[in-house]
């Protein structure tokens, strides 16, 4: 109850709330989310998220926006030494992934090759900023939590299950264009 809940209340009737989320598996943070935030979610009839992660179009558009222009590959835009280090690192991750996976993940039918391809598939066609974000998520801790939805997705799934009206405050393009606009030195 002493924790900052990142919950802001707009005093009106009925009240409105803003809740700051974080893109990590919800199991890492759920026990630390104060009851006032959980209660606000339960009492809400309409819930808006950053993006609608339950919409197949959103996922497809996010995937598309990460790609380099047609005909370009990462090898064409990265310095040769960085590209080679990246390729070696991804080979290492692919080799290590089976040992990073949990028995629970295996019990759910997740295979290391499938998981690697789901995360890193088509990496040679992605823009450097998205490859950087991908590489940052290819750690043992992150792999062990794959299959657990991030907090936003968990709340969206809960909202659907509870038949709440949902929406999004951003479009994919509003997230993609600023990231894709970063120059190489910024990335």
XYZ file of C-alpha atoms in Angstrom:
187
model
C 0.000 0.000 0.000
C 3.036 2.285 0.369
C 4.175 1.823 -3.234
C 3.663 4.439 -5.923
C 1.004 2.894 -8.102
C 1.482 5.161 -11.128
C -2.293 5.554 -10.979
C -3.654 9.021 -11.644
C -7.304 9.799 -10.962
C -9.365 12.367 -12.838
C -12.055 13.402 -10.413
C -15.311 13.268 -12.308
C -18.416 11.091 -12.181
C -17.605 8.351 -12.917
C -13.874 8.822 -12.292
C -11.271 8.244 -15.006
C -7.829 6.821 -14.398
C -4.406 6.854 -16.022
C -2.161 3.944 -15.157
C 1.472 3.734 -16.241
C 2.463 0.262 -17.398
C 5.766 -1.333 -18.231
C 6.576 -3.769 -21.045
C 7.674 -6.734 -18.962
C 6.023 -10.083 -18.217
C 3.173 -9.261 -15.873
C 4.306 -11.917 -13.376
C 7.405 -9.807 -12.655
C 5.355 -6.842 -11.460
C 1.842 -8.050 -10.609
C 2.535 -8.621 -6.903
C 3.911 -5.078 -6.639
C 0.911 -3.342 -8.195
C -1.053 -1.749 -5.357
C -4.655 -2.726 -4.738
C -5.964 0.744 -5.698
C -4.747 0.161 -9.273
C -6.217 -3.329 -9.465
C -9.493 -2.057 -8.022
C -9.647 0.820 -10.538
C -9.161 -1.685 -13.370
C -11.857 -4.015 -12.019
C -14.360 -1.161 -11.611
C -13.702 0.326 -15.055
C -16.101 -0.389 -17.893
C -13.902 1.031 -20.654
C -10.140 0.484 -20.832
C -7.746 2.126 -23.277
C -4.232 0.838 -23.879
C -1.181 2.260 -25.582
C -1.796 -0.074 -28.541
C -4.401 -2.766 -29.120
C -2.144 -5.807 -28.741
C -5.108 -8.152 -29.197
C -5.759 -6.874 -32.740
C -4.071 -8.939 -35.489
C -3.739 -5.772 -37.627
C -1.714 -4.089 -34.861
C 0.674 -7.042 -34.647
C 0.993 -7.230 -38.433
C 1.597 -3.477 -38.724
C 4.217 -3.601 -35.933
C 6.003 -6.397 -37.776
C 5.902 -4.540 -41.110
C 7.129 -1.241 -39.718
C 10.266 -2.913 -38.383
C 11.458 -3.905 -41.850
C 14.034 -2.099 -43.924
C 12.869 -0.745 -47.296
C 12.324 -3.402 -49.953
C 15.578 -4.803 -51.280
C 17.687 -3.684 -48.292
C 19.242 -6.006 -45.735
C 20.856 -5.302 -42.388
C 24.211 -6.299 -43.857
C 23.861 -3.347 -46.259
C 23.347 -0.764 -43.503
C 25.515 -1.959 -40.595
C 29.303 -1.705 -40.493
C 30.769 -5.103 -41.378
C 32.349 -5.707 -37.946
C 29.103 -4.965 -36.080
C 27.113 -7.145 -38.463
C 29.555 -10.065 -37.913
C 29.442 -9.636 -34.112
C 25.641 -9.560 -34.233
C 25.490 -12.686 -36.375
C 27.858 -14.546 -33.997
C 25.849 -13.408 -30.991
C 22.584 -14.623 -32.507
C 24.218 -17.980 -33.295
C 25.286 -18.166 -29.630
C 21.760 -17.314 -28.426
C 20.249 -19.953 -30.704
C 22.695 -22.521 -29.327
C 21.962 -21.549 -25.696
C 18.203 -21.221 -25.942
C 17.345 -24.864 -25.241
C 19.183 -24.637 -21.903
C 17.484 -21.324 -21.071
C 13.968 -22.663 -21.475
C 11.973 -23.817 -18.466
C 10.322 -27.229 -18.061
C 6.991 -25.379 -17.946
C 7.660 -23.834 -21.356
C 8.563 -27.240 -22.783
C 5.414 -28.696 -21.211
C 3.363 -26.111 -23.082
C 4.915 -27.254 -26.354
C 7.388 -24.402 -26.808
C 10.533 -25.439 -28.641
C 13.752 -23.440 -28.647
C 13.957 -23.267 -32.460
C 10.357 -22.070 -32.685
C 10.908 -19.492 -29.964
C 14.142 -18.247 -31.537
C 12.435 -17.854 -34.914
C 9.438 -16.131 -33.314
C 11.738 -13.553 -31.719
C 14.630 -13.271 -34.168
C 13.178 -14.578 -37.412
C 13.845 -12.324 -40.398
C 16.342 -10.297 -38.323
C 18.443 -9.561 -41.406
C 15.548 -7.551 -42.880
C 14.884 -5.452 -39.758
C 15.927 -1.870 -39.173
C 18.840 -1.468 -36.730
C 16.726 0.074 -33.946
C 14.395 -2.945 -33.930
C 17.331 -5.358 -34.017
C 18.774 -3.565 -31.000
C 15.477 -3.968 -29.112
C 15.316 -7.622 -30.185
C 18.871 -8.328 -28.996
C 18.095 -6.702 -25.649
C 15.242 -9.179 -25.200
C 17.362 -12.230 -26.030
C 18.638 -12.866 -22.527
C 18.235 -15.955 -20.370
C 15.869 -14.131 -17.992
C 13.700 -12.875 -20.848
C 13.628 -16.258 -22.575
C 12.541 -17.965 -19.347
C 9.547 -15.629 -19.165
C 8.442 -16.070 -22.788
C 4.900 -17.301 -22.975
C 3.908 -14.980 -20.126
C 2.150 -11.895 -21.505
C 3.585 -8.450 -20.833
C 1.535 -6.335 -18.445
C -0.294 -4.409 -21.196
C -1.304 -7.587 -23.008
C -2.324 -9.318 -19.772
C -4.583 -6.395 -18.848
C -6.020 -6.308 -22.394
C -6.761 -10.041 -22.237
C -8.359 -9.564 -18.800
C -10.435 -6.666 -20.133
C -11.677 -8.863 -22.992
C -12.405 -11.750 -20.625
C -14.390 -9.387 -18.375
C -16.189 -8.007 -21.462
C -14.928 -4.475 -20.952
C -14.934 -2.079 -23.872
C -11.349 -1.542 -25.031
C -9.463 0.809 -27.292
C -6.037 2.236 -28.002
C -4.666 5.745 -27.592
C -1.933 5.318 -30.204
C -1.648 3.941 -33.693
C 1.236 1.692 -34.702
C 2.580 4.429 -36.952
C 2.859 6.800 -33.985
C 5.259 4.366 -32.349
C 7.074 3.193 -35.456
C 7.838 6.445 -37.224
C 9.765 8.086 -34.350
C 11.850 4.934 -33.809
C 12.419 4.477 -37.519
C 13.414 8.147 -37.738
C 16.425 7.683 -35.455
C 19.713 7.914 -37.326
C 22.372 5.222 -37.022
C 24.464 7.067 -34.431
C 21.379 7.546 -32.234
C 20.621 3.821 -32.440
